[in-house]
Tab-separated table of C-alpha atoms in Angstrom:
chain	number	residue	atom	x	y	z
J	1	MET	CA	155.739	-103.056	165.941
J	2	SER	CA	156.620	-105.406	168.801
J	3	ASN	CA	156.469	-109.151	168.299
J	4	SER	CA	154.349	-109.322	171.460
J	5	GLU	CA	151.505	-107.547	169.672
J	6	PRO	CA	150.214	-109.941	167.010
J	7	ASP	CA	148.646	-108.242	163.996
J	8	ASN	CA	145.574	-110.375	163.264
J	9	ALA	CA	141.877	-109.816	162.626
J	10	ALA	CA	140.809	-111.391	165.918
J	11	THR	CA	142.885	-108.955	167.945
J	12	ARG	CA	141.830	-105.925	165.897
J	13	GLN	CA	138.129	-106.814	166.278
J	14	GLY	CA	138.388	-107.232	170.021
J	15	THR	CA	137.894	-111.008	170.008
J	16	GLN	CA	140.148	-113.832	171.018
J	17	PRO	CA	141.250	-116.418	168.489
J	18	GLY	CA	138.617	-119.135	168.143
J	19	GLN	CA	135.790	-116.897	169.331
J	20	GLN	CA	132.837	-115.975	167.107
J	21	PRO	CA	132.594	-112.327	165.991
J	22	ALA	CA	130.256	-110.186	168.019
J	23	GLU	CA	126.567	-110.133	167.011
J	24	PRO	CA	125.548	-107.112	164.905
J	25	PRO	CA	124.146	-104.295	166.998
J	26	ALA	CA	120.476	-104.455	167.902
J	27	GLU	CA	120.002	-101.188	166.051
J	28	ASP	CA	120.425	-103.039	162.724
J	29	ALA	CA	117.521	-105.340	163.536
J	30	LEU	CA	115.402	-102.362	164.596
J	31	ASP	CA	116.238	-100.559	161.356
J	32	SER	CA	115.168	-103.637	159.383
J	33	VAL	CA	111.833	-103.792	161.232
J	34	GLU	CA	111.275	-100.076	160.709
J	35	MET	CA	112.035	-100.385	156.989
J	36	GLN	CA	109.558	-103.251	156.676
J	37	SER	CA	106.922	-101.238	158.545
J	38	ASP	CA	107.557	-98.247	156.273
J	39	ALA	CA	107.168	-100.476	153.190
J	40	GLU	CA	103.890	-101.892	154.499
J	41	ALA	CA	102.639	-98.401	155.291
J	42	GLN	CA	103.565	-97.304	151.773
J	43	ASP	CA	101.663	-100.297	150.352
J	44	ASP	CA	98.652	-99.301	152.430
J	45	ARG	CA	98.843	-95.747	151.123
J	46	ASP	CA	99.174	-97.007	147.551
J	47	ILE	CA	96.095	-99.201	147.959
J	48	GLU	CA	94.161	-96.260	149.359
J	49	LEU	CA	95.252	-93.870	146.628
J	50	ARG	CA	94.700	-96.228	143.686
J	51	PRO	CA	93.939	-99.930	143.203
J	52	SER	CA	96.668	-100.727	140.688
J	53	SER	CA	99.496	-99.172	138.737
J	54	VAL	CA	98.492	-101.022	135.546
J	55	PRO	CA	95.162	-100.596	133.686
J	56	TRP	CA	94.621	-104.345	133.382
J	57	PRO	CA	90.993	-104.591	132.133
J	58	PRO	CA	91.388	-102.873	128.733
J	59	LEU	CA	94.728	-104.578	128.170
J	60	LEU	CA	93.260	-108.002	128.936
J	61	LEU	CA	90.149	-107.376	126.854
J	62	ALA	CA	92.077	-106.236	123.801
J	63	GLY	CA	94.713	-108.950	124.174
J	64	PHE	CA	92.311	-111.865	124.522
J	65	ALA	CA	90.029	-110.595	121.755
J	66	ALA	CA	92.967	-110.247	119.370
J	67	LEU	CA	94.303	-113.674	120.302
J	68	ALA	CA	90.888	-115.274	119.767
J	69	ILE	CA	90.522	-113.671	116.344
J	70	ILE	CA	93.990	-114.851	115.309
J	71	LEU	CA	93.290	-118.397	116.549
J	72	GLY	CA	89.961	-118.343	114.743
J	73	TYR	CA	91.884	-118.082	111.471
J	74	ALA	CA	95.012	-120.043	112.373
J	75	ALA	CA	93.373	-122.916	114.277
J	76	PRO	CA	89.615	-122.874	113.642
J	77	VAL	CA	87.429	-125.076	115.832
J	78	GLU	CA	83.965	-126.190	114.739
J	79	TRP	CA	81.188	-124.355	116.551
J	80	PRO	CA	79.436	-126.853	118.854
J	81	GLY	CA	76.029	-125.147	118.901
J	82	VAL	CA	73.282	-124.718	116.354
J	83	ASP	CA	73.439	-122.061	113.679
J	84	ASP	CA	69.904	-120.787	113.287
J	85	THR	CA	67.971	-117.567	113.661
J	86	PRO	CA	67.024	-117.976	117.367
J	87	ALA	CA	70.659	-118.703	118.278
J	88	ARG	CA	71.814	-115.636	116.400
J	89	PHE	CA	69.230	-113.470	118.152
J	90	ILE	CA	70.380	-114.831	121.518
J	91	GLY	CA	73.989	-114.042	120.654
J	92	LEU	CA	73.015	-110.582	119.440
J	93	GLY	CA	71.001	-110.014	122.630
J	94	ILE	CA	73.913	-110.980	124.879
J	95	GLY	CA	76.246	-108.667	122.989
J	96	VAL	CA	73.803	-105.747	123.006
J	97	LEU	CA	73.149	-106.159	126.736
J	98	GLY	CA	76.906	-106.133	127.263
J	99	ILE	CA	77.234	-102.866	125.357
J	100	VAL	CA	74.348	-101.378	127.352
J	101	LEU	CA	76.010	-102.362	130.643
J	102	VAL	CA	79.340	-100.859	129.608
J	103	VAL	CA	77.828	-97.563	128.424
J	104	TRP	CA	75.444	-97.342	131.401
J	105	GLY	CA	78.290	-98.010	133.822
J	106	ILE	CA	80.542	-95.356	132.260
J	107	VAL	CA	77.756	-92.762	132.200
J	108	THR	CA	76.894	-93.500	135.829
J	109	LEU	CA	80.504	-93.058	136.931
J	110	ARG	CA	80.797	-89.794	135.019
J	111	THR	CA	77.525	-88.555	136.512
J	112	HIS	CA	78.967	-89.085	139.993
J	113	ASP	CA	82.196	-87.316	138.998
J	114	THR	CA	84.447	-90.276	139.659
J	115	THR	CA	86.923	-92.056	137.445
J	116	MET	CA	86.239	-94.966	135.158
J	117	LEU	CA	89.970	-95.700	134.791
J	118	PRO	CA	90.949	-98.938	136.571
J	119	ASP	CA	94.352	-97.608	137.683
J	120	VAL	CA	93.063	-94.360	139.238
J	121	GLY	CA	91.611	-94.048	142.734
J	122	ALA	CA	87.866	-93.580	143.182
J	123	THR	CA	86.640	-90.258	144.566
J	124	HIS	CA	83.044	-91.356	145.209
J	125	LEU	CA	81.394	-94.660	146.081
J	126	VAL	CA	78.862	-95.266	143.314
J	127	THR	CA	75.964	-97.586	144.169
J	128	SER	CA	73.298	-96.480	141.696
J	129	GLY	CA	72.548	-97.357	138.082
J	130	PRO	CA	73.922	-100.783	137.141
J	131	PHE	CA	76.128	-100.642	140.258
J	132	TRP	CA	73.010	-101.113	142.378
J	133	ARG	CA	73.099	-104.815	141.485
J	134	PHE	CA	76.574	-105.451	140.067
J	135	ARG	CA	79.843	-104.191	141.535
J	136	ASN	CA	81.578	-104.544	138.157
J	137	PRO	CA	79.016	-103.937	135.416
J	138	ILE	CA	81.630	-102.693	132.941
J	139	TYR	CA	83.725	-105.861	133.231
J	140	LEU	CA	80.585	-107.985	133.085
J	141	GLY	CA	79.560	-106.111	129.946
J	142	ASP	CA	82.991	-106.706	128.408
J	143	ALA	CA	82.660	-110.461	128.936
J	144	MET	CA	79.132	-110.436	127.489
J	145	ILE	CA	80.345	-108.597	124.396
J	146	LEU	CA	82.932	-111.326	123.820
J	147	LEU	CA	80.260	-114.018	124.233
J	148	GLY	CA	77.911	-112.239	121.859
J	149	ALA	CA	80.671	-111.878	119.296
J	150	ALA	CA	81.463	-115.576	119.684
J	151	GLU	CA	77.887	-116.576	118.824
J	152	LEU	CA	77.608	-114.189	115.904
J	153	THR	CA	80.963	-115.158	114.367
J	154	LYS	CA	80.903	-118.827	115.446
J	155	ASN	CA	84.413	-118.365	116.790
J	156	ILE	CA	84.695	-120.690	119.791
J	157	TRP	CA	87.977	-119.048	120.773
J	158	LEU	CA	86.024	-115.941	121.801
J	159	VAL	CA	84.208	-118.037	124.409
J	160	GLY	CA	87.587	-119.022	125.806
J	161	ALA	CA	88.642	-115.380	125.665
J	162	ALA	CA	85.590	-114.376	127.728
J	163	ALA	CA	86.373	-117.011	130.363
J	164	ALA	CA	90.062	-116.088	130.515
J	165	PHE	CA	89.203	-112.391	130.706
J	166	ALA	CA	86.800	-112.966	133.598
J	167	ALA	CA	89.341	-115.043	135.529
J	168	LEU	CA	92.301	-112.723	135.103
J	169	VAL	CA	90.397	-109.464	135.508
J	170	THR	CA	89.094	-110.814	138.817
J	171	LYS	CA	92.608	-111.547	140.058
J	172	LEU	CA	94.432	-108.540	138.627
J	173	ALA	CA	91.766	-105.809	138.787
J	174	ILE	CA	88.641	-106.627	140.791
J	175	VAL	CA	90.301	-107.927	143.953
J	176	PRO	CA	92.706	-104.944	144.164
J	177	GLU	CA	89.810	-102.573	143.454
J	178	GLU	CA	87.799	-104.089	146.289
J	179	ARG	CA	90.732	-103.634	148.680
J	180	HIS	CA	91.126	-100.044	147.489
J	181	LEU	CA	87.433	-99.231	147.953
J	182	GLU	CA	87.330	-100.881	151.372
J	183	ARG	CA	90.270	-98.785	152.564
J	184	ARG	CA	88.892	-95.645	150.958
J	185	PHE	CA	85.245	-95.866	152.044
J	186	GLY	CA	85.315	-98.274	154.987
J	187	GLN	CA	82.008	-99.536	156.337
J	188	ALA	CA	79.993	-97.842	153.591
J	189	TYR	CA	81.696	-100.046	151.027
J	190	LEU	CA	81.368	-103.180	153.171
J	191	ASP	CA	77.615	-102.545	153.448
J	192	TYR	CA	77.358	-102.070	149.691
J	193	LYS	CA	79.463	-105.176	149.089
J	194	SER	CA	77.131	-107.283	151.222
J	195	ARG	CA	74.087	-106.413	149.097
J	196	SER	CA	75.640	-106.523	145.617
J	197	ARG	CA	77.293	-109.152	143.430
J	198	ARG	CA	80.816	-109.230	142.044
J	199	TRP	CA	79.645	-110.745	138.762
J	200	ILE	CA	76.074	-112.059	138.456
């Protein structure tokens, strides 16, 4: 090699010493944009096919109920209400209505040949039965069952479990389900959504 041909990175890369390396080709930026668009399109398809990859509602219900029962023994809190026959009947009534809502909701979904699983996409938009008034009668029933159990057992932690269940199931299950149904059924779902209630 001749001494007049310096062997350095600047020369090999086609730049003069002191100059900045050339900008990466525009194709790299285009590839990045295309990859992002593909990811967003995949997200859209996922939302249309199913609302979530995790069956959050039964996991949350079982988890909070178990935690409340454990806390009821490990850290009992005095029940703030009265303990008499009318109060017990009210608690029993709330729990029974919750069970009725859950069973009625499941039967209605099965009648319309669509899934009741929270991580599986809906095949039909169901607006009859308890769904005529409530968009989530099964989750509402779950919360009512916890409240009824709280009154009957005088376990105040079950009241907290019902509140925590309602908050997290809204964030993790209901909102994704609403996005899924809107993408799946379009204006029909928006019309139904405008005349029904998420909770009560």
